Coordinates of C-alpha atoms (C1' of nucleotides) in Angstrom, one line a residue:
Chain A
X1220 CA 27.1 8.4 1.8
X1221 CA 27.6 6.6 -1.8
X1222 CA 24.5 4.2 -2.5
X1223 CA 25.6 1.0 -3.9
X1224 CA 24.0 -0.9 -6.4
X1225 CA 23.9 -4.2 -5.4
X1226 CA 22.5 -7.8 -6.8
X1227 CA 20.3 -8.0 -3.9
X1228 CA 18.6 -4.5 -4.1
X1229 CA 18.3 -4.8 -8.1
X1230 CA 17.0 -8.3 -6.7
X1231 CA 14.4 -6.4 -4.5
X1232 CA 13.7 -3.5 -7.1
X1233 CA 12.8 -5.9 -10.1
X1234 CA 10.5 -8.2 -8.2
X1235 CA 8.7 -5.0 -6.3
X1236 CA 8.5 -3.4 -10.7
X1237 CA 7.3 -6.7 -11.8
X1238 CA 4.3 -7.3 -8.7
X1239 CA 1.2 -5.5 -9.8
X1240 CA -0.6 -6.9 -6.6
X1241 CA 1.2 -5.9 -3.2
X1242 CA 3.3 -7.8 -1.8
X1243 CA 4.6 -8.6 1.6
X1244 CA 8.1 -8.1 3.1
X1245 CA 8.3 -11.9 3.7
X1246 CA 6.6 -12.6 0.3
X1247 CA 9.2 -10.7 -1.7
X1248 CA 11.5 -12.3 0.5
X1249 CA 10.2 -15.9 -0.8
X1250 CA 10.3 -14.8 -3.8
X1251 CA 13.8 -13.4 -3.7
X1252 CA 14.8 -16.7 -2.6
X1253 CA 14.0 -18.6 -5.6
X1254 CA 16.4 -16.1 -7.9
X1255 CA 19.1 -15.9 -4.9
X1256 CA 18.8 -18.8 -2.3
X1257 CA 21.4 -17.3 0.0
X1258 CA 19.6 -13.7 0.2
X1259 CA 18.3 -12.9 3.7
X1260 CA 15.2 -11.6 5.4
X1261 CA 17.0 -8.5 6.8
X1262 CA 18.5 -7.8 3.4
X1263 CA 15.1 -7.6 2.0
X1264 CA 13.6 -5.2 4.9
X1265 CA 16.6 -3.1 4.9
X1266 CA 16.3 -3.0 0.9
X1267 CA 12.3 -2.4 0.9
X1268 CA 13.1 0.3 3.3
X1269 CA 16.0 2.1 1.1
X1270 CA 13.2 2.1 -1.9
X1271 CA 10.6 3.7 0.5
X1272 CA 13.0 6.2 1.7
X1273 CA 14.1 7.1 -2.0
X1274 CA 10.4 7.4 -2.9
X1275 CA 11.0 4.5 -5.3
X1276 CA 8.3 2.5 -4.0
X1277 CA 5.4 2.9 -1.4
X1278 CA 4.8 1.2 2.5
X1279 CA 1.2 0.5 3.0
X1280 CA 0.9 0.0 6.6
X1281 CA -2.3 -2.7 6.5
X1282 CA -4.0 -2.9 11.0
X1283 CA -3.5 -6.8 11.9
X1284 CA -1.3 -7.9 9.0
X1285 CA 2.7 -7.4 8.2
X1286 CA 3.4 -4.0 6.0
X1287 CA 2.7 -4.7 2.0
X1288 CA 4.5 -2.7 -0.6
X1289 CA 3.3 -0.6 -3.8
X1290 CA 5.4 -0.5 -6.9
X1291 CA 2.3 2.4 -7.6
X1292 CA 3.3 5.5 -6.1
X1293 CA 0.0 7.0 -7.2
X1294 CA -2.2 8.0 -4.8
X1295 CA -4.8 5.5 -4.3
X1296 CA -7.6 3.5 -1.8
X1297 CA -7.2 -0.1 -0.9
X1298 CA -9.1 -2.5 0.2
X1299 CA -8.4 -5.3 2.6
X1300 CA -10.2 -8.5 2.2
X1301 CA -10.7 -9.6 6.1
X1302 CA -11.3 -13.1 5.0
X1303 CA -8.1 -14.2 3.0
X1304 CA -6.1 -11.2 3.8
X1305 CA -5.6 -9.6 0.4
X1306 CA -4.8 -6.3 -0.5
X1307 CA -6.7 -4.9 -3.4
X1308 CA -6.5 -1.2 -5.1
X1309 CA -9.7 0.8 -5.2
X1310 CA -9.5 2.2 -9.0
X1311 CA -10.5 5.3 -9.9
X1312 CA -11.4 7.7 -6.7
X1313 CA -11.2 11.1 -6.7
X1314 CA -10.2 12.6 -3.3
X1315 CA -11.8 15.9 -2.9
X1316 CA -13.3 15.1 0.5
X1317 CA -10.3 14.2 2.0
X1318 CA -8.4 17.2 0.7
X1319 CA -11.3 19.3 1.6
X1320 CA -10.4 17.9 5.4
X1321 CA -6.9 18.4 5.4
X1322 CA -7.4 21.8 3.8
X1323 CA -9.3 22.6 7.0
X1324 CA -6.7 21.4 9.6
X1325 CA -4.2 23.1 8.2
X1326 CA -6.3 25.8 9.1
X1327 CA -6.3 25.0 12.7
X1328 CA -2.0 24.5 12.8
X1329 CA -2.3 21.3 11.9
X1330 CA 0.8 20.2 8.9
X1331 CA -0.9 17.2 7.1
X1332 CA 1.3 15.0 5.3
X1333 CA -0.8 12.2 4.2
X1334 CA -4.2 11.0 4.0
X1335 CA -4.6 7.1 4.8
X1336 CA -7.5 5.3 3.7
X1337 CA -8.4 2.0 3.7
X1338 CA -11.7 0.1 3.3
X1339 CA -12.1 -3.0 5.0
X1340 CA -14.5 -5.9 4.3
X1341 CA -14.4 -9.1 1.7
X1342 CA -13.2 -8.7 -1.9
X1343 CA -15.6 -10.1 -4.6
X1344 CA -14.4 -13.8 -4.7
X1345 CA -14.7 -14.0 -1.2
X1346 CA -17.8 -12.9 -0.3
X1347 CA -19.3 -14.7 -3.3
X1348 CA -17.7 -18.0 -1.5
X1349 CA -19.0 -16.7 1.7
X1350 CA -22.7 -16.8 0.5
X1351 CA -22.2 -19.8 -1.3
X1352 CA -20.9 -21.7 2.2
X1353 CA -23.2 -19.9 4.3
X1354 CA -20.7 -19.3 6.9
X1355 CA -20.4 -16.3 9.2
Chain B
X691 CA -21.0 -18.5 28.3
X692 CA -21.5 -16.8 31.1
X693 CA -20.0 -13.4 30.9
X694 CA -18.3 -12.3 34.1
X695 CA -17.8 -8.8 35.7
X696 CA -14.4 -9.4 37.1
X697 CA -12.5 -6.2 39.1
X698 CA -10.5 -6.6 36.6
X699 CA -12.6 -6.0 33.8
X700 CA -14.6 -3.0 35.4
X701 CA -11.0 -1.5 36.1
X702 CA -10.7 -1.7 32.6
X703 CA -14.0 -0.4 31.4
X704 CA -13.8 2.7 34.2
X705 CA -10.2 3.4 32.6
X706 CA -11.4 3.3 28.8
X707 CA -14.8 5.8 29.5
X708 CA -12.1 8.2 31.5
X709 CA -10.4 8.6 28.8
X710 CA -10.9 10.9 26.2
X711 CA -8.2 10.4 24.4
X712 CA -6.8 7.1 22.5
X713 CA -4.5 5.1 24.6
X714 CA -3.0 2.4 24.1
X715 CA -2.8 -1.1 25.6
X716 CA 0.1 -0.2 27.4
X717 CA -1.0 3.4 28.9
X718 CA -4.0 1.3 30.0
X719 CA -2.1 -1.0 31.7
X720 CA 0.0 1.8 33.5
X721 CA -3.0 3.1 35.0
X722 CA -4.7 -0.1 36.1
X723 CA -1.7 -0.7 37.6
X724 CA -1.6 2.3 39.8
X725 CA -5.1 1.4 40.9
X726 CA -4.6 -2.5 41.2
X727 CA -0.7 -3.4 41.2
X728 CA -1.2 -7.3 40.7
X729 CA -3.5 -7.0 37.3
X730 CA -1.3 -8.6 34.7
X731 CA -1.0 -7.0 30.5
X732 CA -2.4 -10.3 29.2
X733 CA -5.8 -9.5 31.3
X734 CA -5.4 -6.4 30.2
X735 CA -5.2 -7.2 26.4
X736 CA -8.0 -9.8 27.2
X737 CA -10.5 -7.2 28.2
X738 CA -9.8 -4.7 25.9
X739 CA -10.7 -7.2 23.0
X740 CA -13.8 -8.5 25.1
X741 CA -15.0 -4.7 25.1
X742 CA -14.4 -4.5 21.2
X743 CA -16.0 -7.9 20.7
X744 CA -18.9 -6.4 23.0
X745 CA -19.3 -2.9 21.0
X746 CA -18.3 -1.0 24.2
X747 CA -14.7 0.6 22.8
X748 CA -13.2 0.8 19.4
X749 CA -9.6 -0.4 18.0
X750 CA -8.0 1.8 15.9
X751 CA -4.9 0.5 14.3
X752 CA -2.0 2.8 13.7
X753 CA 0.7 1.8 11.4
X754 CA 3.7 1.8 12.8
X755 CA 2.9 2.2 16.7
X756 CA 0.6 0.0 18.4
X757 CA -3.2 -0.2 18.5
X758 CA -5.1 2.6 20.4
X759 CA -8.5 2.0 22.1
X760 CA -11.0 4.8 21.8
X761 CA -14.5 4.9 24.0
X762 CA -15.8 7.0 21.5
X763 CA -18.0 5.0 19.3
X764 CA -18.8 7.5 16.6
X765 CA -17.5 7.2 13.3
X766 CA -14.8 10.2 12.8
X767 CA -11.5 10.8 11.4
X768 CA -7.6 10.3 13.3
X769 CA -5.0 12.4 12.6
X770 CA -1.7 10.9 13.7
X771 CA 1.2 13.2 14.9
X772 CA 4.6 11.9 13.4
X773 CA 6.4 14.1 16.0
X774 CA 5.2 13.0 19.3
X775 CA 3.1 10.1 18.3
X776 CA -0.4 11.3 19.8
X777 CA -3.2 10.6 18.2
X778 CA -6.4 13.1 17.6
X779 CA -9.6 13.6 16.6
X780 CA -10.6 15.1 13.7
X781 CA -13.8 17.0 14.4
X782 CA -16.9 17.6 12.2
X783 CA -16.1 15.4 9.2
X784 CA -19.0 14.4 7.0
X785 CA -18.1 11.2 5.1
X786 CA -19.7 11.3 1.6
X787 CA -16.6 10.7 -0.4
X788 CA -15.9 7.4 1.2
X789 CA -19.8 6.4 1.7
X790 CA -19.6 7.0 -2.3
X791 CA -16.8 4.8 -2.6
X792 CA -18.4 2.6 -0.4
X793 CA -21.6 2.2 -2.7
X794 CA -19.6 2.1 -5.6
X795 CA -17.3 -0.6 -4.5
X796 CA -20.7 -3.0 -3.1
X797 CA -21.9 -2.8 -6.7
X798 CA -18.6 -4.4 -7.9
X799 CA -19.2 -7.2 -5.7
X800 CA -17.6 -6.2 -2.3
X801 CA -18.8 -6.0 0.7
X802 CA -17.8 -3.4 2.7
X803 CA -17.7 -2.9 6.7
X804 CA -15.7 -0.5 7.4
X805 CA -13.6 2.3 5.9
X806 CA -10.3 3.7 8.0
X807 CA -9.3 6.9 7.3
X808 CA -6.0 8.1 9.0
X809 CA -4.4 11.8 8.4
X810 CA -0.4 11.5 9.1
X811 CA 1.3 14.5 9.8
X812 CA 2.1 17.0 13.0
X813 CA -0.1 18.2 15.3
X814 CA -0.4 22.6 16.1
X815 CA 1.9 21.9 19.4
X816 CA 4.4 19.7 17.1
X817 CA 4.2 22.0 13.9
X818 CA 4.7 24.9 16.1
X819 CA 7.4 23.6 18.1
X820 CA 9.3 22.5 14.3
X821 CA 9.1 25.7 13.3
X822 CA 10.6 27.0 16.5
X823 CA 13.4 24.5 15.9
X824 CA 14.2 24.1 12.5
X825 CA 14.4 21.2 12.9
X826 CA 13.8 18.5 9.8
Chain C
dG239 C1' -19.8 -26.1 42.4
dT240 C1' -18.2 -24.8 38.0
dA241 C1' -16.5 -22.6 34.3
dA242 C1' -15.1 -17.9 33.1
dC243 C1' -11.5 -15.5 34.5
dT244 C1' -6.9 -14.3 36.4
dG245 C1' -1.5 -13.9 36.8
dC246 C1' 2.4 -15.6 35.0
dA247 C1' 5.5 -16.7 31.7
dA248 C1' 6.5 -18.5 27.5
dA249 C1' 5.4 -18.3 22.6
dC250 C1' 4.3 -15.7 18.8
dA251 C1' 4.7 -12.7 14.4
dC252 C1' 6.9 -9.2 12.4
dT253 C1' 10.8 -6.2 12.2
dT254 C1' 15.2 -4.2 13.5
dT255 C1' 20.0 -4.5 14.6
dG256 C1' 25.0 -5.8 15.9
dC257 C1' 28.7 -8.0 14.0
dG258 C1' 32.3 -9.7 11.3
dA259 C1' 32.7 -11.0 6.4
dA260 C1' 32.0 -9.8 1.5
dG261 C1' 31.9 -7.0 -2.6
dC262 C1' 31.0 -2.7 -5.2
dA263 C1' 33.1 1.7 -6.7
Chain D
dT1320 C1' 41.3 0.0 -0.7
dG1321 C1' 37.5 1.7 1.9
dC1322 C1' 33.1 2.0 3.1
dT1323 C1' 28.4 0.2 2.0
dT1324 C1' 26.1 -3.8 2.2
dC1325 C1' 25.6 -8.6 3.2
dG1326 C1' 24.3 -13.0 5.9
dC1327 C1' 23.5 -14.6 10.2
dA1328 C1' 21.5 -14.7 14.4
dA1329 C1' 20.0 -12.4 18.4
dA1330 C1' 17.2 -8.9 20.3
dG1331 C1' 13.2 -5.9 20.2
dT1332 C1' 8.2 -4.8 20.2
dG1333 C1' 3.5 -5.5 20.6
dT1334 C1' 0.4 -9.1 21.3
dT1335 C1' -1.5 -13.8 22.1
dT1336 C1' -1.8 -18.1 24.6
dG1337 C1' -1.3 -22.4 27.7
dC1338 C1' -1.8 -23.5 32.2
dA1339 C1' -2.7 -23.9 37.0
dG1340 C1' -4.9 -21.4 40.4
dT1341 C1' -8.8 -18.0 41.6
dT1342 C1' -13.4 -16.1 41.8
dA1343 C1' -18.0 -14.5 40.4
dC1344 C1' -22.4 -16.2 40.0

DNA sequence: GTAACTGCAAACACTTTGCGAAGCA
DNA sequence: TGCTTCGCAAAGTGTTTGCAGTTAC
């Protein structure tokens, strides 16, 4: 099967290089829109999902909210702000307990493939606003 | 508001504390079902929220299938089978690394409520049974 | 009696897919 | 030219919700 390098996938590739934070399906999608009007949603799943599968880019599946996307394929934490949704990298952890865990089930048969970790709570801005309006 | 003890919701509750393992909304539904044929999925979704909202069951969210329920309250570790979907528990963990994290992170101004912690991979039947195969 | 709850069905959000047309190699 | 990819729209999946009728307290 020859891969083809089309507009729309460069499209998708540059504006997944050029996002630091991580985006959406649908927000690449907007922003796909503004460089190519006519490019459509299922263009920009099917093309986030070529990138995952040739280990270009990184699926972060996030409980309650659509999948985001990581240009950084380094292995990494997040955190999810439950107040305004977004999707934050927790810098510099080392993961020794986690590997000390899956070093363990493979012991007992078990083939791990990946460790998932995600912290979930309020992101500095928004729990400073959350104090300051009393609410919740 | 007056909270109610429908049939339904005991069906429910009975179902959950049954059931040592993690189903989901749907294999809940299937067996209330068998035991009361007219109880619809939208009561059923209802009261498995009302027992989350209520501290009695967990929701753990699993990225790419639906959300499984789990009666067991204590904090532990999910390892997710990629082959047959089932999801286990991981027994014995100790969390320092991500209760370090945790501290760390509410000294940069977070606040933290909850950390998820997901092991992807195949379980000893599935890893076994690959092996057999050769498949993948 | 009354308001929380139910069953039903429609709506919802996100994602995938079938199809005929378009365009890269 | 041929086969991958596209745009479009419809279908799929898991979940929530509006409503009129029911039921626990």
């Amino acid at each position: 099967m020859q891969v083809r390098n089309t507009q729309q996938r460069k499209l998708v590739m540059d504006l997944m290089r050029g996002n630091l934070s991580h985006p959406t399906a649908d927000e690449i999608y907007a922003l796909a829109r503004r460089k190519e009007p006519r490019i459509s949603r299922g263009t920009v799943y099917r093309n986030l999902h070529f990138l995952v599968e040739a280990g270009e880019i990184a699926r972060i599946s996030v409980p309650g909210s659509p999948d985001h996307f990581d240009s950084c394929l380094a292995e990494h934490h997040h955190l999810h702000c439950r107040r305004c949704g977004r999707l934050l990298d927790v810098p510099g952890v080392v993961f020794s307990l986690e590997q000390a865990v899956a070093a363990s089930l493979a012991r007992s048969g078990f083939v791990i493939e990946g460790v998932g970790v995600i912290f979930k709570g309020l992101c500095p801005d928004c729990s400073g606003a959350a104090s300051r309006s009393c609410e919740e």
